[in-house]
mmCIF file of C-alpha atoms and ligand atoms in Angstrom:
data_model
loop_
_atom_site.group_PDB
_atom_site.id
_atom_site.type_symbol
_atom_site.label_atom_id
_atom_site.label_comp_id
_atom_site.label_asym_id
_atom_site.label_seq_id
_atom_site.Cartn_x
_atom_site.Cartn_y
_atom_site.Cartn_z
ATOM 1 C CA MET A 1 -23.459 10.531 -14.880
ATOM 2 C CA GLY A 2 -23.425 14.325 -15.104
ATOM 3 C CA VAL A 3 -19.870 14.852 -13.995
ATOM 4 C CA GLN A 4 -17.253 16.137 -16.494
ATOM 5 C CA LYS A 5 -13.684 14.825 -16.835
ATOM 6 C CA LEU A 6 -11.200 17.708 -16.359
ATOM 7 C CA GLU A 7 -7.396 18.005 -16.318
ATOM 8 C CA GLN A 8 -5.045 15.173 -15.383
ATOM 9 C CA LEU A 9 -3.893 15.286 -11.765
ATOM 10 C CA TYR A 10 -1.472 12.382 -11.757
ATOM 11 C CA GLU A 11 -0.165 9.527 -13.875
ATOM 12 C CA GLY A 12 0.788 6.343 -12.052
ATOM 13 C CA LYS A 13 2.286 3.128 -13.422
ATOM 14 C CA ALA A 14 -1.074 1.527 -14.181
ATOM 15 C CA LYS A 15 -3.611 4.365 -14.073
ATOM 16 C CA LYS A 16 -4.152 8.054 -14.754
ATOM 17 C CA VAL A 17 -6.172 10.204 -12.375
ATOM 18 C CA PHE A 18 -8.165 13.236 -13.522
ATOM 19 C CA LYS A 19 -10.033 15.984 -11.705
ATOM 20 C CA THR A 20 -13.738 16.321 -12.418
ATOM 21 C CA SER A 21 -16.298 19.096 -12.323
ATOM 22 C CA ASP A 22 -17.189 17.801 -8.827
ATOM 23 C CA PRO A 23 -14.352 18.427 -6.323
ATOM 24 C CA ASP A 24 -15.393 15.315 -4.374
ATOM 25 C CA LEU A 25 -14.891 13.002 -7.367
ATOM 26 C CA TYR A 26 -11.932 11.825 -9.465
ATOM 27 C CA TRP A 27 -11.948 10.146 -12.868
ATOM 28 C CA ILE A 28 -9.635 7.154 -13.322
ATOM 29 C CA GLU A 29 -8.323 5.687 -16.559
ATOM 30 C CA TYR A 30 -6.762 2.186 -16.514
ATOM 31 C CA LYS A 31 -3.721 1.709 -18.792
ATOM 32 C CA ASP A 32 -2.261 -1.378 -20.482
ATOM 33 C CA ASP A 33 1.244 -0.519 -19.169
ATOM 34 C CA ALA A 34 2.723 -3.169 -16.918
ATOM 35 C CA THR A 35 5.662 -2.749 -14.575
ATOM 36 C CA ALA A 36 7.321 -4.962 -12.022
ATOM 37 C CA PHE A 37 10.118 -4.713 -9.477
ATOM 38 C CA ASP A 38 9.383 -1.019 -8.737
ATOM 39 C CA GLY A 39 9.252 -0.085 -12.379
ATOM 40 C CA LYS A 40 12.575 -1.721 -13.336
ATOM 41 C CA LYS A 41 10.766 -4.142 -15.660
ATOM 42 C CA LYS A 42 8.414 -2.516 -18.163
ATOM 43 C CA GLY A 43 5.996 -3.903 -20.734
ATOM 44 C CA THR A 44 2.452 -3.889 -22.015
ATOM 45 C CA ILE A 45 -0.276 -6.403 -21.355
ATOM 46 C CA MET A 46 -2.878 -6.139 -24.124
ATOM 47 C CA ASN A 47 -6.269 -5.064 -22.761
ATOM 48 C CA LYS A 48 -5.012 -5.039 -19.165
ATOM 49 C CA GLY A 49 -6.659 -1.665 -18.583
ATOM 50 C CA VAL A 50 -10.043 -2.986 -19.637
ATOM 51 C CA LEU A 51 -9.652 -6.249 -17.721
ATOM 52 C CA ASN A 52 -8.435 -4.632 -14.482
ATOM 53 C CA ASN A 53 -11.159 -1.973 -14.633
ATOM 54 C CA LYS A 54 -13.846 -4.647 -14.969
ATOM 55 C CA ILE A 55 -12.283 -6.966 -12.370
ATOM 56 C CA THR A 56 -11.767 -4.155 -9.827
ATOM 57 C CA THR A 57 -15.305 -2.852 -10.345
ATOM 58 C CA HIS A 58 -16.656 -6.367 -9.774
ATOM 59 C CA PHE A 59 -14.675 -6.861 -6.545
ATOM 60 C CA PHE A 60 -15.427 -3.379 -5.183
ATOM 61 C CA LYS A 61 -19.180 -3.813 -5.772
ATOM 62 C CA LEU A 62 -19.040 -7.203 -4.038
ATOM 63 C CA LEU A 63 -17.196 -5.655 -1.073
ATOM 64 C CA GLU A 64 -19.527 -2.624 -0.862
ATOM 65 C CA GLY A 65 -22.408 -5.096 -0.685
ATOM 66 C CA LYS A 66 -20.736 -6.648 2.370
ATOM 67 C CA GLY A 67 -20.309 -3.293 4.117
ATOM 68 C CA ILE A 68 -16.728 -2.426 3.116
ATOM 69 C CA PRO A 69 -16.398 1.282 2.199
ATOM 70 C CA THR A 70 -14.633 1.766 -1.163
ATOM 71 C CA HIS A 71 -13.862 4.738 -3.392
ATOM 72 C CA LEU A 72 -15.874 3.322 -6.323
ATOM 73 C CA VAL A 73 -18.766 5.446 -7.528
ATOM 74 C CA GLU A 74 -19.378 4.136 -11.043
ATOM 75 C CA GLN A 75 -17.725 2.326 -13.931
ATOM 76 C CA ILE A 76 -18.073 4.745 -16.853
ATOM 77 C CA ASN A 77 -16.859 2.594 -19.740
ATOM 78 C CA ASP A 78 -14.311 -0.149 -20.523
ATOM 79 C CA ARG A 79 -11.315 1.750 -19.151
ATOM 80 C CA GLU A 80 -12.741 4.409 -16.861
ATOM 81 C CA GLN A 81 -14.259 4.747 -13.414
ATOM 82 C CA VAL A 82 -15.498 7.678 -11.365
ATOM 83 C CA VAL A 83 -14.348 7.406 -7.754
ATOM 84 C CA LYS A 84 -14.499 9.435 -4.562
ATOM 85 C CA ALA A 85 -11.608 11.908 -4.350
ATOM 86 C CA VAL A 86 -9.206 10.604 -1.698
ATOM 87 C CA LYS A 87 -5.787 11.399 -0.317
ATOM 88 C CA ILE A 88 -3.930 8.110 -0.685
ATOM 89 C CA VAL A 89 -2.392 6.709 2.512
ATOM 90 C CA LEU A 90 1.250 5.981 1.636
ATOM 91 C CA VAL A 91 1.115 2.550 3.240
ATOM 92 C CA GLU A 92 0.509 -0.517 1.069
ATOM 93 C CA VAL A 93 -1.219 -3.238 3.071
ATOM 94 C CA VAL A 94 -0.386 -6.811 2.047
ATOM 95 C CA VAL A 95 -2.398 -9.812 3.275
ATOM 96 C CA ARG A 96 -0.987 -13.325 2.854
ATOM 97 C CA ASN A 97 -2.612 -16.747 3.194
ATOM 98 C CA ILE A 98 0.024 -18.876 1.458
ATOM 99 C CA ALA A 99 3.764 -18.126 1.254
ATOM 100 C CA ALA A 100 4.948 -16.691 -2.073
ATOM 101 C CA GLY A 101 7.019 -13.894 -3.569
ATOM 102 C CA SER A 102 8.911 -11.640 -1.197
ATOM 103 C CA LEU A 103 7.694 -13.491 1.924
ATOM 104 C CA SER A 104 9.247 -16.739 0.687
ATOM 105 C CA LYS A 105 12.504 -14.884 0.017
ATOM 106 C CA ARG A 106 12.492 -13.001 3.316
ATOM 107 C CA ILE A 107 11.697 -15.793 5.774
ATOM 108 C CA GLY A 108 12.595 -18.902 3.766
ATOM 109 C CA LEU A 109 9.185 -20.593 3.556
ATOM 110 C CA PRO A 110 8.915 -22.333 0.175
ATOM 111 C CA GLU A 111 6.349 -20.882 -2.218
ATOM 112 C CA GLY A 112 3.025 -22.672 -1.725
ATOM 113 C CA THR A 113 3.420 -23.279 2.026
ATOM 114 C CA MET A 114 0.049 -22.761 3.743
ATOM 115 C CA LEU A 115 0.544 -20.193 6.516
ATOM 116 C CA PRO A 116 -0.818 -21.316 9.924
ATOM 117 C CA LYS A 117 -2.256 -17.824 10.333
ATOM 118 C CA THR A 118 -2.948 -14.874 8.062
ATOM 119 C CA VAL A 119 0.029 -12.521 7.738
ATOM 120 C CA LEU A 120 -0.444 -8.747 7.495
ATOM 121 C CA GLU A 121 2.409 -6.550 6.277
ATOM 122 C CA TYR A 122 2.922 -2.859 5.606
ATOM 123 C CA TYR A 123 5.085 -1.353 2.870
ATOM 124 C CA TYR A 124 6.032 2.311 2.462
ATOM 125 C CA LYS A 125 4.633 3.430 -0.921
ATOM 126 C CA ASP A 126 7.800 5.078 -2.222
ATOM 127 C CA ASP A 127 9.249 3.880 -5.541
ATOM 128 C CA ALA A 128 12.587 5.649 -4.989
ATOM 129 C CA LEU A 129 13.078 3.575 -1.815
ATOM 130 C CA GLY A 130 11.755 0.390 -3.487
ATOM 131 C CA ASP A 131 8.580 0.214 -1.334
ATOM 132 C CA PRO A 132 10.348 -1.032 1.829
ATOM 133 C CA LEU A 133 8.666 -3.243 4.456
ATOM 134 C CA ILE A 134 7.753 -1.080 7.459
ATOM 135 C CA ASN A 135 5.989 -1.474 10.817
ATOM 136 C CA ASP A 136 3.680 0.595 13.038
ATOM 137 C CA TYR A 137 6.623 2.469 14.552
ATOM 138 C CA HIS A 138 7.923 3.494 11.113
ATOM 139 C CA ILE A 139 4.404 4.602 10.128
ATOM 140 C CA GLN A 140 4.232 6.891 13.164
ATOM 141 C CA VAL A 141 7.768 8.237 12.748
ATOM 142 C CA LEU A 142 7.036 9.098 9.095
ATOM 143 C CA ASP A 143 3.534 10.320 10.047
ATOM 144 C CA LEU A 144 1.978 8.238 7.247
ATOM 145 C CA ALA A 145 -1.256 7.554 9.152
ATOM 146 C CA THR A 146 -2.597 7.759 12.705
ATOM 147 C CA PRO A 147 -2.793 4.593 14.847
ATOM 148 C CA GLU A 148 -6.602 4.840 14.572
ATOM 149 C CA GLN A 149 -6.414 4.977 10.769
ATOM 150 C CA MET A 150 -4.064 1.962 10.713
ATOM 151 C CA LYS A 151 -6.489 0.046 12.925
ATOM 152 C CA VAL A 152 -9.229 0.669 10.345
ATOM 153 C CA CYS A 153 -6.908 -0.348 7.466
ATOM 154 C CA ALA A 154 -5.988 -3.603 9.210
ATOM 155 C CA GLU A 155 -9.604 -4.439 10.069
ATOM 156 C CA ILE A 156 -10.788 -3.772 6.509
ATOM 157 C CA ALA A 157 -7.855 -5.747 5.035
ATOM 158 C CA LEU A 158 -8.666 -8.821 7.127
ATOM 159 C CA LYS A 159 -12.394 -8.578 6.307
ATOM 160 C CA VAL A 160 -11.605 -8.252 2.584
ATOM 161 C CA ASN A 161 -9.447 -11.369 2.893
ATOM 162 C CA THR A 162 -12.251 -13.391 4.492
ATOM 163 C CA ILE A 163 -14.813 -12.244 1.911
ATOM 164 C CA LEU A 164 -12.625 -12.699 -1.178
ATOM 165 C CA ARG A 165 -11.094 -16.018 -0.105
ATOM 166 C CA GLU A 166 -14.491 -17.622 0.276
ATOM 167 C CA TYR A 167 -15.888 -15.982 -2.873
ATOM 168 C CA LEU A 168 -12.891 -17.042 -4.983
ATOM 169 C CA LYS A 169 -12.840 -20.613 -3.637
ATOM 170 C CA ASP A 170 -16.235 -21.043 -5.321
ATOM 171 C CA LYS A 171 -14.642 -19.941 -8.599
ATOM 172 C CA LYS A 172 -11.872 -22.520 -8.114
ATOM 173 C CA ILE A 173 -9.307 -19.811 -7.358
ATOM 174 C CA ASP A 174 -6.970 -19.755 -4.340
ATOM 175 C CA LEU A 175 -6.255 -16.255 -3.010
ATOM 176 C CA ILE A 176 -2.565 -16.563 -2.156
ATOM 177 C CA ASP A 177 -1.928 -12.920 -1.221
ATOM 178 C CA PHE A 178 -2.891 -9.393 -2.236
ATOM 179 C CA LYS A 179 -2.101 -5.727 -1.755
ATOM 180 C CA LEU A 180 -4.587 -3.008 -0.796
ATOM 181 C CA GLU A 181 -4.337 0.757 -0.779
ATOM 182 C CA PHE A 182 -6.466 3.078 1.285
ATOM 183 C CA GLY A 183 -7.485 6.706 0.925
ATOM 184 C CA VAL A 184 -8.985 9.322 3.200
ATOM 185 C CA HIS A 185 -12.244 10.880 1.969
ATOM 186 C CA LYS A 186 -13.943 13.502 4.167
ATOM 187 C CA GLY A 187 -12.036 12.151 7.168
ATOM 188 C CA GLN A 188 -12.999 8.506 6.542
ATOM 189 C CA VAL A 189 -10.543 5.742 5.618
ATOM 190 C CA ILE A 190 -11.886 3.847 2.591
ATOM 191 C CA LEU A 191 -10.563 1.220 0.211
ATOM 192 C CA ALA A 192 -8.988 2.782 -2.898
ATOM 193 C CA ASP A 193 -6.792 1.844 -5.893
ATOM 194 C CA GLU A 194 -7.618 -1.566 -7.397
ATOM 195 C CA ILE A 195 -8.021 -5.279 -6.716
ATOM 196 C CA SER A 196 -6.905 -7.147 -9.827
ATOM 197 C CA PRO A 197 -4.414 -9.723 -11.111
ATOM 198 C CA ASP A 198 -1.838 -6.882 -10.862
ATOM 199 C CA THR A 199 -2.300 -6.680 -7.107
ATOM 200 C CA CYS A 200 -3.208 -10.248 -6.108
ATOM 201 C CA ARG A 201 -1.805 -13.728 -6.529
ATOM 202 C CA PHE A 202 -4.488 -16.061 -7.868
ATOM 203 C CA TRP A 203 -3.774 -19.787 -8.334
ATOM 204 C CA ASP A 204 -6.103 -22.322 -9.908
ATOM 205 C CA VAL A 205 -7.273 -24.540 -7.044
ATOM 206 C CA GLU A 206 -6.625 -27.768 -8.905
ATOM 207 C CA THR A 207 -3.742 -27.178 -11.322
ATOM 208 C CA ARG A 208 -1.970 -24.492 -9.154
ATOM 209 C CA GLU A 209 -1.559 -22.530 -12.388
ATOM 210 C CA LYS A 210 -0.745 -18.856 -11.756
ATOM 211 C CA LEU A 211 -3.501 -16.520 -13.020
ATOM 212 C CA ASP A 212 -1.930 -13.171 -12.138
ATOM 213 C CA LYS A 213 0.915 -10.729 -12.752
ATOM 214 C CA ASP A 214 3.553 -13.301 -11.755
ATOM 215 C CA ARG A 215 3.140 -14.552 -15.358
ATOM 216 C CA PHE A 216 4.559 -11.153 -16.458
ATOM 217 C CA ARG A 217 7.100 -10.791 -13.624
ATOM 218 C CA ARG A 218 8.521 -14.277 -14.258
ATOM 219 C CA ASP A 219 8.086 -14.430 -18.066
ATOM 220 C CA LEU A 220 5.721 -17.410 -17.885
ATOM 221 C CA GLY A 221 3.750 -16.477 -21.029
ATOM 222 C CA ASN A 222 -0.040 -16.314 -21.559
ATOM 223 C CA VAL A 223 -0.283 -13.181 -19.431
ATOM 224 C CA GLU A 224 -3.329 -11.637 -21.121
ATOM 225 C CA GLU A 225 -5.034 -15.042 -21.168
ATOM 226 C CA ALA A 226 -4.634 -15.337 -17.380
ATOM 227 C CA TYR A 227 -6.265 -11.927 -16.768
ATOM 228 C CA LYS A 228 -9.078 -12.887 -19.171
ATOM 229 C CA GLU A 229 -9.578 -16.173 -17.343
ATOM 230 C CA ILE A 230 -10.003 -14.301 -14.038
ATOM 231 C CA LEU A 231 -12.646 -11.969 -15.540
ATOM 232 C CA LYS A 232 -14.434 -14.964 -17.061
ATOM 233 C CA ARG A 233 -14.516 -16.863 -13.772
ATOM 234 C CA LEU A 234 -15.777 -13.781 -11.907
ATOM 235 C CA THR A 235 -18.437 -12.468 -14.272
ATOM 236 C CA GLY A 236 -18.739 -14.992 -17.111
ATOM 237 C CA GLU A 237 -17.661 -12.205 -19.477
ATOM 238 C CA THR A 238 -15.189 -12.793 -22.301
ATOM 239 C CA ILE A 239 -13.431 -9.911 -24.016
HETATM 240 P P1 LIG B 301 5.297 -9.641 -2.850
HETATM 241 O O1 LIG B 301 5.337 -11.092 -2.515
HETATM 242 O O2 LIG B 301 6.096 -9.268 -4.056
HETATM 243 O O3 LIG B 301 5.656 -8.769 -1.660
HETATM 244 O O4 LIG B 301 3.784 -9.279 -3.222
HETATM 245 C C1 LIG B 301 2.714 -9.526 -2.343
HETATM 246 C C2 LIG B 301 1.396 -9.199 -3.007
HETATM 247 O O5 LIG B 301 1.279 -7.800 -3.231
HETATM 248 C C3 LIG B 301 1.217 -9.823 -4.388
HETATM 249 O O6 LIG B 301 -0.115 -10.268 -4.508
HETATM 250 C C4 LIG B 301 1.480 -8.719 -5.367
HETATM 251 C C5 LIG B 301 1.118 -7.483 -4.614
HETATM 252 N N1 LIG B 301 2.005 -6.358 -4.921
HETATM 253 C C6 LIG B 301 1.491 -5.225 -5.513
HETATM 254 O O7 LIG B 301 0.308 -5.140 -5.795
HETATM 255 N N2 LIG B 301 2.341 -4.183 -5.752
HETATM 256 C C7 LIG B 301 3.655 -4.214 -5.449
HETATM 257 O O8 LIG B 301 4.374 -3.240 -5.686
HETATM 258 C C8 LIG B 301 4.178 -5.416 -4.843
HETATM 259 C C9 LIG B 301 5.620 -5.525 -4.485
HETATM 260 C C10 LIG B 301 3.311 -6.444 -4.588
HETATM 261 N N1 LIG B 302 6.521 -3.787 -7.868
HETATM 262 C C1 LIG B 302 5.236 -3.996 -8.444
HETATM 263 C C2 LIG B 302 5.102 -5.420 -8.897
HETATM 264 O O1 LIG B 302 6.044 -6.187 -8.901
HETATM 265 C C3 LIG B 302 4.919 -3.084 -9.566
HETATM 266 C C4 LIG B 302 5.928 -2.019 -9.804
HETATM 267 O O2 LIG B 302 6.682 -1.753 -8.919
HETATM 268 O O3 LIG B 302 5.955 -1.433 -10.856
HETATM 269 O O4 LIG B 302 4.016 -5.797 -9.213
#
């Protein structure tokens, strides 16, 4: 790929973003840093950057193949990707199939309860506010996205859920819930950020073992092993 990595634009909790010689492209570097609870808990998960880069690339290619527009252009190496330059929409879209985490706390459904219908939620991407739950009215008042853009986000989120749920079932993984982020590129809303054990809850279909970041959040141990297991089930690759 002929594009050159230039100066850093931004450092997030899990990734760094760099400009490139092409104004339409960014260069992303995945880090091993792990945070939870809006950055209040900090740690490192060995090789997380490599694992999440590979896992995200795998999912984004799968989704592109099914007609979902994503920011992915190319995986460059173990930790880096070149992506389309986007302006991130400051709304995190969460899709839930089974009650867990903050949903269980908020509405009192025990973790593991199958939801009779898919739940879609929006959170305001603002660490200082603790990423609060918001609705369409809040999104308009804060001018975070237009109603048309939110319609696209919701449609893509539900399609991603259908595709990944079925795909993961085959790999003996239950997709409990996940978070997506979107970006605007040349006026089009596309899938951005990552899809990884940091941003999804994955449970083994049979044992119900957690294979995601809850192992870090809840100090369950074998965190790196869980991320490796996900990569292995998706691509057969061991690192
Ligand atoms: P929650 O139950 O804590 O609200 O999380 C729902 C899903 O969203 C879960 O799969 C983890 C993911 N998530 C993130 O990716 N980033 C976040 O900041 C939070 C709170 C959740
Ligand atoms: N809150 C996110 C999590 O629990 C990450 C973070 O805020 O740093 O996964």
